[in-house]
Amino acid sequence: MSAQTGDSISTLGPCGSCGQCLHCEARSRSICSVIDAEHMARLAQYSHRLAVAAGRTFIQEGETASDFFIVTSGHVKLFALMPDGRRQITGFAQTGDFLGLASGATYAFSAEALGALSLCRFSRSGLTLLRREFPELENRLMEEASRELVQAQKRMLLLGRKTARERLASFLLEQHHLLPAREITLRLPMSRTGIADYLGLTIETVSRTLNALQREKLITITQVTQIVLLNLPALENLARGG
Amino acid sequence: MSAQTGDSISTLGPCGSCGQCLHCEARSRSICSVIDAEHMARLAQYSHRLAVAAGRTFIQEGETASDFFIVTSGHVKLFALMPDGRRQITGFAQTGDFLGLASGATYAFSAEALGALSLCRFSRSGLTLLRREFPELENRLMEEASRELVQAQKRMLLLGRKTARERLASFLLEQHHLLPAREITLRLPMSRTGIADYLGLTIETVSRTLNALQREKLITITQVTQIVLLNLPALENLARGG
DNA sequence: CGTTGTGTTGACAACAGTCAAACATGGTGG
DNA sequence: CCACCATGTTTGACTGTTGTCAACACAACG
């Protein structure tokens, strides 16, 4: 089963058969981490690998939620849209993350590939069977759901009650916490539009506020997508609204 | 084990022993719905019933998340606070709902009893054991987590991108959908302060916007906490930002 | 009947949004 | 190599929605 051309979503074959699941970076956090080699073959019955082209929206809010996905490489933007184009980014997913937990009968969000992306797809019924066969999987799913819920709470407070300055400070610190060594130099993974849609602001407000923080010597904008955090305590104080 | 006085949280004894779980209204949606009478006794080992006085905050954001709860009767307000007092209500819970899914090491929210409240409390470790013994429980937990995640997505869009008018329209329709017979007369379950903290607005804006909707003949405010929806299609259109 | 809590209304301020123009940046092709 | 264009960002002037502060209305209650 080779990659199909002519479509921006290609089927790459069953997941379990790829060998990747046992060795890929996703393993430590994903479904694969709870399945031993012996059972990996059975995984192939339920899952398929997919390659998604950059920029492609592969989950549409409101469509029947027939599948779950696991990101095996790349980054995904999750968002909701209003008819007039207003967009709220509800989160991002990367290698190892699940997509589709926030779904009833239909998907509650849309998902777009931020770059080249590969996924593992499970039908809902397949996942149900898998969960029965691999009880450890339940823990991983609940863990992931918990993590997403905690994050959602934080974002509701941010979107409902924080000022633009506080939102940007929170955002910069969130990016900072993602860094392995807690460096103070950030490489922003998105454009001003992305930041604005994530924080519930306009691109102009994002730009102005970032420059205001620079004037106040809390940060330095070395390049458009590169920012140095000069005063972490002040940023932390600002982020919590102190 | 009788109710203790002198504290606004009283221990009522083991949950399984109360007999309530097999018959209470909570049963259809709660943990109890997947446990048969034969096993109910074991439940008592892991759970305790609690009574909480009205107004009491029984979960504090940031505290060690040692327990899960199930609401067996009454209503709960879930919220996050900022140091200066800004409050964001992240949701409500009622009979049958779980509390504590949105927790890592610590609770991500505070919880307050809106009236007289009774709960079933499970230690985290107890719940882990229960999950092993009653695999059906996993489905209920995942269902609940999914439901909360879907709602969180909707609220992020509302808080990040909707205008005051759109938020109020969304809120009124949400209340409307909770009604069994889809009556058009609503009894608001909270004060203006509650609505404001739920929608990320001030009480003044809530009051003004509600009166504006009345002037436009979309609603009638018959009493402070009673509203008649006069034009559902227009409200629905407004709520989705059309 | 005052008192207290809650809701409404008004005047005003401010934060963030809108619209528009100037300014970078990066890629393309001459 | 440079001119050109497309895209994205910054900046400015202005508007508008929502927040703030304060006064007032009203009901519940002792």
Coordinates of C-alpha atoms (C1' of nucleotides) in Angstrom, one line a residue:
Chain A
M1 CA 0.0 0.0 0.0
S2 CA 2.0 3.0 -1.2
A3 CA 1.2 6.6 -0.8
Q4 CA -1.5 7.9 -3.1
T5 CA -0.8 11.0 -5.1
G6 CA -3.4 13.5 -6.2
D7 CA -4.7 13.9 -2.7
S8 CA -3.2 15.8 0.2
I9 CA -4.1 12.9 2.5
S10 CA -2.3 9.6 1.7
T11 CA -2.9 6.2 3.2
L12 CA 0.4 4.6 4.1
G13 CA -0.8 1.3 5.3
P14 CA -1.6 -0.3 8.6
C15 CA 0.0 1.3 11.6
G16 CA 1.2 -1.8 13.4
S17 CA 2.9 -3.0 10.3
C18 CA 5.1 0.0 9.9
G19 CA 7.5 -0.9 12.7
Q20 CA 7.5 2.7 13.5
C21 CA 5.2 2.5 16.5
L22 CA 7.7 0.4 18.5
H23 CA 10.5 2.8 17.9
C24 CA 9.2 6.2 16.9
E25 CA 9.4 9.3 19.2
A26 CA 5.7 9.1 19.7
R27 CA 6.0 5.8 21.5
S28 CA 6.7 7.2 25.0
R29 CA 3.5 9.2 25.1
S30 CA 1.2 7.4 22.6
I31 CA -0.9 4.4 22.5
C32 CA 2.1 2.3 21.4
S33 CA 3.8 2.7 24.7
V34 CA 1.4 0.3 26.3
I35 CA 1.5 -2.4 23.6
D36 CA 4.2 -4.9 23.5
A37 CA 5.8 -6.3 20.3
E38 CA 3.8 -9.5 20.5
H39 CA 0.5 -7.6 20.2
M40 CA 1.6 -5.0 17.8
A41 CA 0.4 -7.1 14.9
R42 CA -3.2 -6.9 16.2
L43 CA -2.9 -3.2 16.2
A44 CA -2.6 -3.3 12.5
Q45 CA -6.2 -4.5 12.3
Y46 CA -7.5 -1.3 13.8
S47 CA -5.3 1.4 12.6
H48 CA -3.9 3.0 9.5
R49 CA -1.1 5.5 9.0
L50 CA -1.8 8.7 7.1
A51 CA 0.3 11.4 5.7
V52 CA -1.2 14.9 5.6
A53 CA 0.1 17.7 3.5
A54 CA 1.0 21.0 5.2
G55 CA -1.9 23.4 5.6
R56 CA -4.6 20.8 5.0
T57 CA -7.6 20.7 7.2
F58 CA -8.2 17.0 7.9
I59 CA -10.8 17.3 10.6
Q60 CA -13.9 19.6 10.1
E61 CA -15.9 20.8 13.0
G62 CA -19.4 19.3 12.9
E63 CA -18.6 16.3 10.8
T64 CA -19.4 12.8 12.1
A65 CA -16.7 11.9 14.5
S66 CA -15.9 8.4 13.1
D67 CA -12.2 8.3 13.9
F68 CA -9.6 9.0 16.5
F69 CA -6.0 10.1 15.5
I70 CA -2.6 10.0 17.1
V71 CA 0.0 12.4 15.9
T72 CA 3.1 10.4 15.0
S73 CA 5.1 13.3 13.6
G74 CA 4.5 17.0 13.0
H75 CA 2.3 19.7 14.5
V76 CA -1.5 20.3 14.4
K77 CA -3.6 23.4 15.0
L78 CA -7.0 22.8 16.6
F79 CA -9.6 25.6 16.2
A80 CA -13.2 26.6 16.0
L81 CA -14.6 28.9 13.4
M82 CA -17.6 31.3 13.2
P83 CA -19.5 31.9 10.0
D84 CA -18.0 35.3 9.5
G85 CA -14.5 34.0 9.8
R86 CA -13.7 34.7 13.4
R87 CA -11.4 32.0 14.5
Q88 CA -10.5 30.7 18.0
I89 CA -7.5 28.3 18.2
T90 CA -8.3 26.0 21.1
G91 CA -5.0 24.2 21.2
F92 CA -2.1 22.6 19.5
A93 CA -1.1 18.9 19.2
Q94 CA 2.2 17.4 18.5
T95 CA 3.9 14.0 18.3
G96 CA 2.2 11.6 20.7
D97 CA -1.0 13.6 21.2
F98 CA -4.5 12.2 20.7
L99 CA -7.0 14.0 18.5
G100 CA -10.7 13.3 18.8
L101 CA -11.3 13.0 22.5
A102 CA -13.3 16.2 22.4
S103 CA -16.0 14.7 20.3
G104 CA -19.6 13.6 20.8
A105 CA -21.4 12.4 17.7
T106 CA -19.5 15.1 15.7
Y107 CA -16.1 16.7 16.0
A108 CA -16.1 19.8 18.3
F109 CA -13.2 21.4 16.5
S110 CA -11.3 21.5 13.2
A111 CA -7.7 20.4 12.8
E112 CA -5.1 21.6 10.4
A113 CA -1.6 20.3 9.6
L114 CA 0.9 23.0 10.4
G115 CA 3.6 21.3 8.4
A116 CA 4.2 17.9 7.0
L117 CA 2.2 15.6 9.3
S118 CA 1.8 11.9 9.8
L119 CA -1.0 10.3 11.8
C120 CA -2.3 7.0 13.0
R121 CA -6.0 6.7 12.5
F122 CA -8.3 4.5 14.5
S123 CA -12.0 4.0 13.9
R124 CA -14.0 4.6 17.0
S125 CA -15.1 1.0 17.1
G126 CA -11.6 -0.1 16.6
L127 CA -10.4 1.9 19.5
T128 CA -13.2 0.4 21.6
L129 CA -11.9 -3.0 20.8
L130 CA -8.3 -2.0 21.5
R131 CA -9.3 -0.5 24.8
R132 CA -10.8 -3.9 25.8
E133 CA -7.6 -5.7 24.7
F134 CA -5.2 -3.3 26.3
P135 CA -6.5 -2.0 29.6
E136 CA -3.4 0.1 30.1
L137 CA -4.6 2.1 27.2
E138 CA -7.4 3.4 29.3
N139 CA -4.9 5.1 31.6
R140 CA -3.2 6.9 28.8
L141 CA -6.6 8.1 27.4
M142 CA -7.7 9.4 30.8
E143 CA -4.3 11.0 31.4
E144 CA -4.6 12.8 28.0
A145 CA -8.1 13.9 28.7
S146 CA -7.2 15.2 32.1
R147 CA -4.3 17.1 30.7
E148 CA -6.5 18.7 28.1
L149 CA -9.1 19.6 30.6
V150 CA -6.6 21.3 32.9
Q151 CA -5.3 23.3 30.0
A152 CA -8.9 24.2 28.9
Q153 CA -9.6 25.6 32.4
K154 CA -6.5 27.8 32.2
R155 CA -7.5 29.0 28.8
M156 CA -11.0 29.9 29.9
L157 CA -9.6 32.1 32.6
L158 CA -7.2 33.7 30.1
L159 CA -9.8 34.3 27.5
G160 CA -12.5 35.4 29.9
R161 CA -10.6 37.6 32.3
K162 CA -7.1 38.5 31.3
T163 CA -6.0 41.7 29.6
A164 CA -4.0 41.7 26.4
R165 CA -0.7 42.2 28.3
E166 CA -1.5 39.4 30.7
R167 CA -2.4 37.1 27.8
L168 CA 0.8 37.8 26.0
A169 CA 2.8 37.2 29.2
S170 CA 1.0 34.0 29.8
F171 CA 1.6 32.9 26.2
L172 CA 5.3 33.7 26.3
L173 CA 5.7 31.7 29.6
E174 CA 3.8 28.8 28.2
Q175 CA 6.2 28.7 25.2
H176 CA 9.1 29.0 27.7
H177 CA 7.9 26.0 29.7
L178 CA 7.8 23.9 26.6
L179 CA 11.5 24.4 26.1
P180 CA 13.7 21.5 27.3
A181 CA 16.4 23.5 29.1
R182 CA 14.2 26.5 30.0
E183 CA 16.2 28.8 27.8
I184 CA 15.1 32.4 27.8
T185 CA 15.3 32.7 24.0
L186 CA 12.0 31.7 22.3
R187 CA 11.4 30.7 18.8
L188 CA 7.7 31.4 18.3
P189 CA 6.1 28.5 16.4
M190 CA 3.5 30.7 14.7
S191 CA 2.7 34.0 13.0
R192 CA 1.1 37.0 14.6
T193 CA -2.2 35.7 13.2
G194 CA -1.7 32.4 15.0
I195 CA -0.9 34.2 18.3
A196 CA -4.0 36.4 17.9
D197 CA -6.3 33.6 17.2
Y198 CA -4.9 31.6 20.1
L199 CA -5.2 34.5 22.6
G200 CA -8.6 35.9 21.4
L201 CA -7.0 39.2 20.2
T202 CA -6.3 40.9 16.8
I203 CA -2.9 40.8 15.1
E204 CA -2.5 44.6 15.7
T205 CA -3.0 44.2 19.4
V206 CA -0.5 41.4 19.6
S207 CA 2.0 43.4 17.7
R208 CA 1.5 46.6 19.8
T209 CA 1.5 44.7 23.1
L210 CA 4.7 42.8 22.2
N211 CA 6.4 46.0 21.4
A212 CA 5.1 47.6 24.6
L213 CA 6.6 44.7 26.6
Q214 CA 9.9 45.3 24.8
R215 CA 9.8 49.1 25.6
E216 CA 9.3 48.1 29.3
K217 CA 12.4 45.9 29.0
L218 CA 10.5 42.7 29.8
I219 CA 11.5 41.1 26.5
T220 CA 13.6 41.7 23.4
I221 CA 12.2 41.0 19.9
T222 CA 15.3 39.9 18.1
Q223 CA 13.5 38.7 15.0
V224 CA 9.8 38.5 14.2
T225 CA 9.5 35.0 15.6
Q226 CA 12.4 35.1 18.1
I227 CA 11.9 36.7 21.5
V228 CA 14.3 36.9 24.5
L229 CA 12.7 36.9 28.0
L230 CA 14.6 39.5 29.9
N231 CA 12.6 39.6 33.2
L232 CA 11.0 36.2 34.0
P233 CA 9.7 37.2 37.5
A234 CA 8.0 40.3 36.1
L235 CA 6.4 38.3 33.3
E236 CA 5.2 35.6 35.7
N237 CA 3.7 38.3 37.9
L238 CA 2.0 39.9 34.9
A239 CA 0.7 36.5 33.7
R240 CA -1.1 35.8 36.9
G241 CA -2.5 39.3 37.0
G242 CA -0.6 40.5 40.0
Chain B
M1 CA -21.4 7.1 61.4
S2 CA -23.7 10.1 61.7
A3 CA -23.3 13.6 60.3
Q4 CA -20.8 15.7 62.2
T5 CA -21.8 19.1 63.3
G6 CA -19.6 22.1 63.7
D7 CA -18.2 21.7 60.2
S8 CA -19.9 22.6 56.9
I9 CA -18.7 19.3 55.4
S10 CA -20.1 16.2 57.1
T11 CA -19.2 12.6 56.5
L12 CA -22.3 10.5 56.1
G13 CA -20.6 7.1 55.9
P14 CA -19.6 4.8 53.1
C15 CA -21.3 5.4 49.8
G16 CA -22.1 1.8 48.9
S17 CA -23.7 1.2 52.3
C18 CA -26.2 4.0 51.9
G19 CA -28.4 2.1 49.5
Q20 CA -28.9 5.4 47.7
C21 CA -26.5 4.6 44.9
L22 CA -28.7 1.9 43.5
H23 CA -31.8 4.0 43.5
C24 CA -30.9 7.7 43.5
E25 CA -31.4 10.0 40.5
A26 CA -27.6 10.1 40.1
R27 CA -27.6 6.4 39.2
S28 CA -28.4 6.7 35.5
R29 CA -25.4 8.9 34.8
S30 CA -23.0 8.1 37.6
I31 CA -20.5 5.5 38.5
C32 CA -23.3 3.5 40.2
S33 CA -25.0 2.8 36.9
V34 CA -22.3 0.3 36.0
I35 CA -22.1 -1.6 39.3
D36 CA -24.6 -4.3 40.2
A37 CA -26.0 -4.9 43.6
E38 CA -23.7 -7.8 44.3
H39 CA -20.6 -5.5 43.9
M40 CA -22.1 -2.5 45.7
A41 CA -20.6 -3.6 48.9
R42 CA -17.1 -3.4 47.6
L43 CA -17.9 0.2 46.5
A44 CA -18.2 1.1 50.2
Q45 CA -14.5 0.3 50.7
Y46 CA -13.5 3.1 48.3
S47 CA -16.0 5.8 48.8
H48 CA -17.6 8.0 51.3
R49 CA -20.7 10.1 51.2
L50 CA -20.4 13.8 52.1
A51 CA -22.8 16.6 52.8
V52 CA -21.7 20.1 52.0
A53 CA -23.3 23.3 53.2
A54 CA -24.5 25.9 50.8
G55 CA -21.9 28.4 49.7
R56 CA -19.0 26.3 51.0
T57 CA -15.9 26.0 48.7
F58 CA -15.0 22.3 49.1
I59 CA -12.3 22.2 46.4
Q60 CA -9.5 24.8 46.3
E61 CA -7.6 25.3 43.1
G62 CA -4.0 24.4 43.5
E63 CA -4.5 22.0 46.4
T64 CA -3.2 18.4 46.0
A65 CA -5.8 16.5 44.0
S66 CA -6.2 13.5 46.2
D67 CA -9.9 12.8 45.6
F68 CA -12.6 12.5 42.9
F69 CA -16.2 13.4 43.6
I70 CA -19.5 12.5 42.2
V71 CA -22.5 14.8 42.8
T72 CA -25.3 12.8 44.2
S73 CA -27.6 15.8 44.7
G74 CA -27.4 19.5 44.4
H75 CA -25.5 21.9 42.2
V76 CA -21.9 22.9 42.0
K77 CA -20.1 26.0 40.6
L78 CA -16.6 25.4 39.2
F79 CA -14.3 28.4 38.8
A80 CA -10.8 29.9 38.7
L81 CA -9.7 33.0 40.6
M82 CA -7.1 35.6 40.0
P83 CA -5.2 37.2 42.9
D84 CA -7.1 40.5 42.5
G85 CA -10.5 38.7 42.6
R86 CA -11.3 38.4 39.0
R87 CA -13.3 35.2 38.6
Q88 CA -14.0 32.9 35.7
I89 CA -16.7 30.3 36.1
T90 CA -15.6 27.4 34.0
G91 CA -18.7 25.3 34.4
F92 CA -21.4 23.9 36.6
A93 CA -22.0 20.3 37.8
Q94 CA -25.2 18.7 38.9
T95 CA -26.5 15.3 40.0
G96 CA -24.5 12.5 38.4
D97 CA -21.5 14.6 37.3
F98 CA -17.9 13.9 38.1
L99 CA -15.6 16.4 39.7
G100 CA -11.8 16.1 39.5
L101 CA -11.2 14.9 36.0
A102 CA -9.5 18.2 35.2
S103 CA -6.7 17.6 37.7
G104 CA -3.0 16.8 37.4
A105 CA -1.2 16.7 40.7
T106 CA -3.3 19.6 41.9
Y107 CA -6.9 20.7 41.2
A108 CA -7.2 23.0 38.3
F109 CA -10.3 24.7 39.6
S110 CA -12.2 25.6 42.8
A111 CA -15.7 24.2 43.5
E112 CA -18.4 25.7 45.5
A113 CA -21.8 24.3 46.6
L114 CA -24.6 26.4 45.2
G115 CA -27.1 25.0 47.6
A116 CA -27.4 22.0 49.9
L117 CA -25.1 19.4 48.3
S118 CA -24.3 15.8 48.7
L119 CA -21.3 14.1 47.2
C120 CA -19.7 10.7 46.9
R121 CA -15.9 11.0 47.5
F122 CA -13.4 8.5 46.0
S123 CA -9.7 8.6 46.7
R124 CA -7.7 8.6 43.5
S125 CA -6.1 5.3 44.4
G126 CA -9.5 3.9 45.3
L127 CA -10.8 5.0 41.9
T128 CA -7.9 3.3 40.2
L129 CA -8.8 0.0 41.9
L130 CA -12.5 0.5 41.0
R131 CA -11.6 1.1 37.4
R132 CA -9.8 -2.2 37.4
E133 CA -12.7 -4.1 38.9
F134 CA -15.4 -2.4 36.8
P135 CA -14.2 -1.9 33.3
E136 CA -17.5 -0.4 32.3
L137 CA -16.6 2.5 34.6
E138 CA -13.9 3.5 32.1
N139 CA -16.5 4.2 29.5
R140 CA -18.4 6.4 31.8
L141 CA -15.3 8.3 32.7
M142 CA -14.2 8.8 29.1
E143 CA -17.8 9.8 28.1
E144 CA -17.8 12.4 30.9
A145 CA -14.3 13.7 29.9
S146 CA -15.4 13.9 26.3
R147 CA -18.5 15.8 27.2
E148 CA -16.5 18.3 29.3
L149 CA -13.9 18.7 26.5
V150 CA -16.6 19.5 23.9
Q151 CA -18.1 22.1 26.2
A152 CA -14.7 23.6 26.9
Q153 CA -14.1 24.1 23.2
K154 CA -17.4 25.9 22.8
R155 CA -16.7 28.1 25.8
M156 CA -13.2 29.0 24.5
L157 CA -14.8 30.2 21.2
L158 CA -17.4 32.2 23.2
L159 CA -14.9 33.8 25.6
G160 CA -12.3 34.5 23.0
R161 CA -14.4 35.7 20.0
K162 CA -18.0 36.5 20.8
T163 CA -19.5 39.9 21.6
A164 CA -21.5 40.5 24.7
R165 CA -24.8 40.2 22.8
E166 CA -23.6 36.9 21.3
R167 CA -22.5 35.6 24.7
L168 CA -25.9 36.4 26.3
A169 CA -27.8 34.8 23.4
S170 CA -25.6 31.7 23.6
F171 CA -26.1 31.6 27.4
L172 CA -29.9 31.9 27.1
L173 CA -30.0 29.1 24.5
E174 CA -27.8 26.9 26.6
Q175 CA -30.3 27.3 29.5
H176 CA -33.1 26.7 27.1
H177 CA -31.5 23.4 25.9
L178 CA -31.3 22.2 29.6
L179 CA -35.0 22.4 29.9
P180 CA -36.9 19.1 29.5
A181 CA -39.7 20.3 27.4
R182 CA -37.9 23.1 25.6
E183 CA -40.2 25.7 27.1
I184 CA -39.5 29.2 26.2
T185 CA -39.7 30.6 29.7
L186 CA -36.4 30.4 31.5
R187 CA -35.7 30.4 35.2
L188 CA -32.1 31.6 35.5
P189 CA -30.3 29.5 38.1
M190 CA -27.9 32.4 39.0
S191 CA -27.6 36.1 39.8
R192 CA -26.2 38.7 37.4
T193 CA -22.8 38.2 39.1
G194 CA -22.9 34.5 38.2
I195 CA -23.8 35.2 34.6
A196 CA -21.1 37.8 34.3
D197 CA -18.4 35.5 35.8
Y198 CA -19.6 32.7 33.5
L199 CA -19.5 34.8 30.3
G200 CA -16.4 36.9 31.0
L201 CA -18.3 40.1 31.3
T202 CA -19.3 42.6 34.1
I203 CA -22.7 42.7 35.8
E204 CA -23.4 46.1 34.2
T205 CA -22.8 44.8 30.7
V206 CA -25.0 41.7 31.4
S207 CA -27.8 43.9 32.7
R208 CA -27.6 46.4 29.8
T209 CA -27.3 43.7 27.1
L210 CA -30.2 41.8 28.5
N211 CA -32.3 45.0 28.4
A212 CA -31.1 45.7 24.9
L213 CA -32.3 42.3 23.8
Q214 CA -35.7 43.0 25.4
R215 CA -36.0 46.4 23.6
E216 CA -35.3 44.5 20.4
K217 CA -38.2 42.1 21.3
L218 CA -35.9 39.0 21.3
I219 CA -36.7 38.3 25.0
T220 CA -39.0 39.5 27.8
I221 CA -37.6 39.9 31.3
T222 CA -40.7 39.1 33.4
Q223 CA -38.7 38.9 36.6
V224 CA -35.1 39.4 37.4
T225 CA -34.4 35.6 37.1
Q226 CA -37.2 34.8 34.7
I227 CA -36.9 35.4 31.0
V228 CA -39.1 34.5 28.1
L229 CA -37.5 33.8 24.7
L230 CA -39.6 35.5 22.1
N231 CA -37.6 34.9 19.0
L232 CA -35.6 31.7 19.1
P233 CA -34.4 31.8 15.5
A234 CA -33.1 35.3 15.9
L235 CA -31.4 34.3 19.2
E236 CA -29.8 31.2 17.5
N237 CA -28.6 33.4 14.7
L238 CA -27.1 35.9 17.1
A239 CA -25.5 33.1 19.2
R240 CA -23.5 31.7 16.3
G241 CA -22.5 35.2 15.2
G242 CA -24.5 35.3 12.0
Chain C
dC1 C1' -39.3 51.6 58.3
dG2 C1' -34.6 51.6 57.9
dT3 C1' -31.1 48.3 56.3
dT4 C1' -28.9 45.4 53.2
dG5 C1' -28.2 43.1 49.0
dT6 C1' -29.0 43.0 44.2
dG7 C1' -30.1 45.1 40.0
dT8 C1' -30.4 49.1 36.8
dT9 C1' -29.1 53.3 34.7
dG10 C1' -26.0 57.2 33.5
dA11 C1' -21.6 59.5 32.5
dC12 C1' -17.3 58.8 31.4
dA13 C1' -12.8 56.4 30.5
dA14 C1' -10.0 53.0 28.5
dC15 C1' -8.7 49.0 26.3
dA16 C1' -8.9 46.8 22.3
dG17 C1' -10.8 46.7 17.5
dT18 C1' -11.0 48.8 12.7
dC19 C1' -9.2 50.7 8.8
dA20 C1' -5.5 52.3 6.2
dA21 C1' -0.8 53.2 5.1
dA22 C1' 3.9 52.3 5.5
dC23 C1' 7.4 49.0 6.3
dA24 C1' 9.9 44.4 6.4
dT25 C1' 10.8 40.0 4.5
dG26 C1' 11.4 36.4 1.4
dG27 C1' 10.9 34.3 -2.9
dT28 C1' 10.8 34.7 -8.1
dG29 C1' 12.2 35.8 -12.4
dG30 C1' 14.4 38.9 -15.5
Chain D
dC1 C1' 22.3 40.8 -8.7
dC2 C1' 18.5 43.4 -8.4
dA3 C1' 13.7 44.7 -9.3
dC4 C1' 9.4 43.1 -8.3
dC5 C1' 5.6 41.1 -6.0
dA6 C1' 3.3 38.6 -2.3
dT7 C1' 2.8 38.1 2.3
dG8 C1' 3.2 39.4 6.8
dT9 C1' 4.2 43.0 10.4
dT10 C1' 4.3 47.5 12.3
dT11 C1' 2.5 51.9 13.1
dG12 C1' -1.0 55.7 13.2
dA13 C1' -5.5 57.8 13.7
dC14 C1' -9.8 56.9 15.0
dT15 C1' -14.0 54.3 16.6
dG16 C1' -16.6 51.5 19.5
dT17 C1' -17.6 48.2 22.8
dT18 C1' -17.0 47.1 27.2
dG19 C1' -15.3 48.4 31.8
dT20 C1' -15.4 51.7 35.8
dC21 C1' -17.4 54.5 39.1
dA22 C1' -21.3 56.4 41.1
dA23 C1' -26.0 57.2 41.9
dC24 C1' -30.4 55.4 42.2
dA25 C1' -34.4 51.8 42.3
dC26 C1' -36.3 48.0 44.4
dA27 C1' -37.2 43.9 47.0
dA28 C1' -36.5 41.1 51.0
dC29 C1' -36.0 41.1 55.7
dG30 C1' -35.6 42.1 60.3

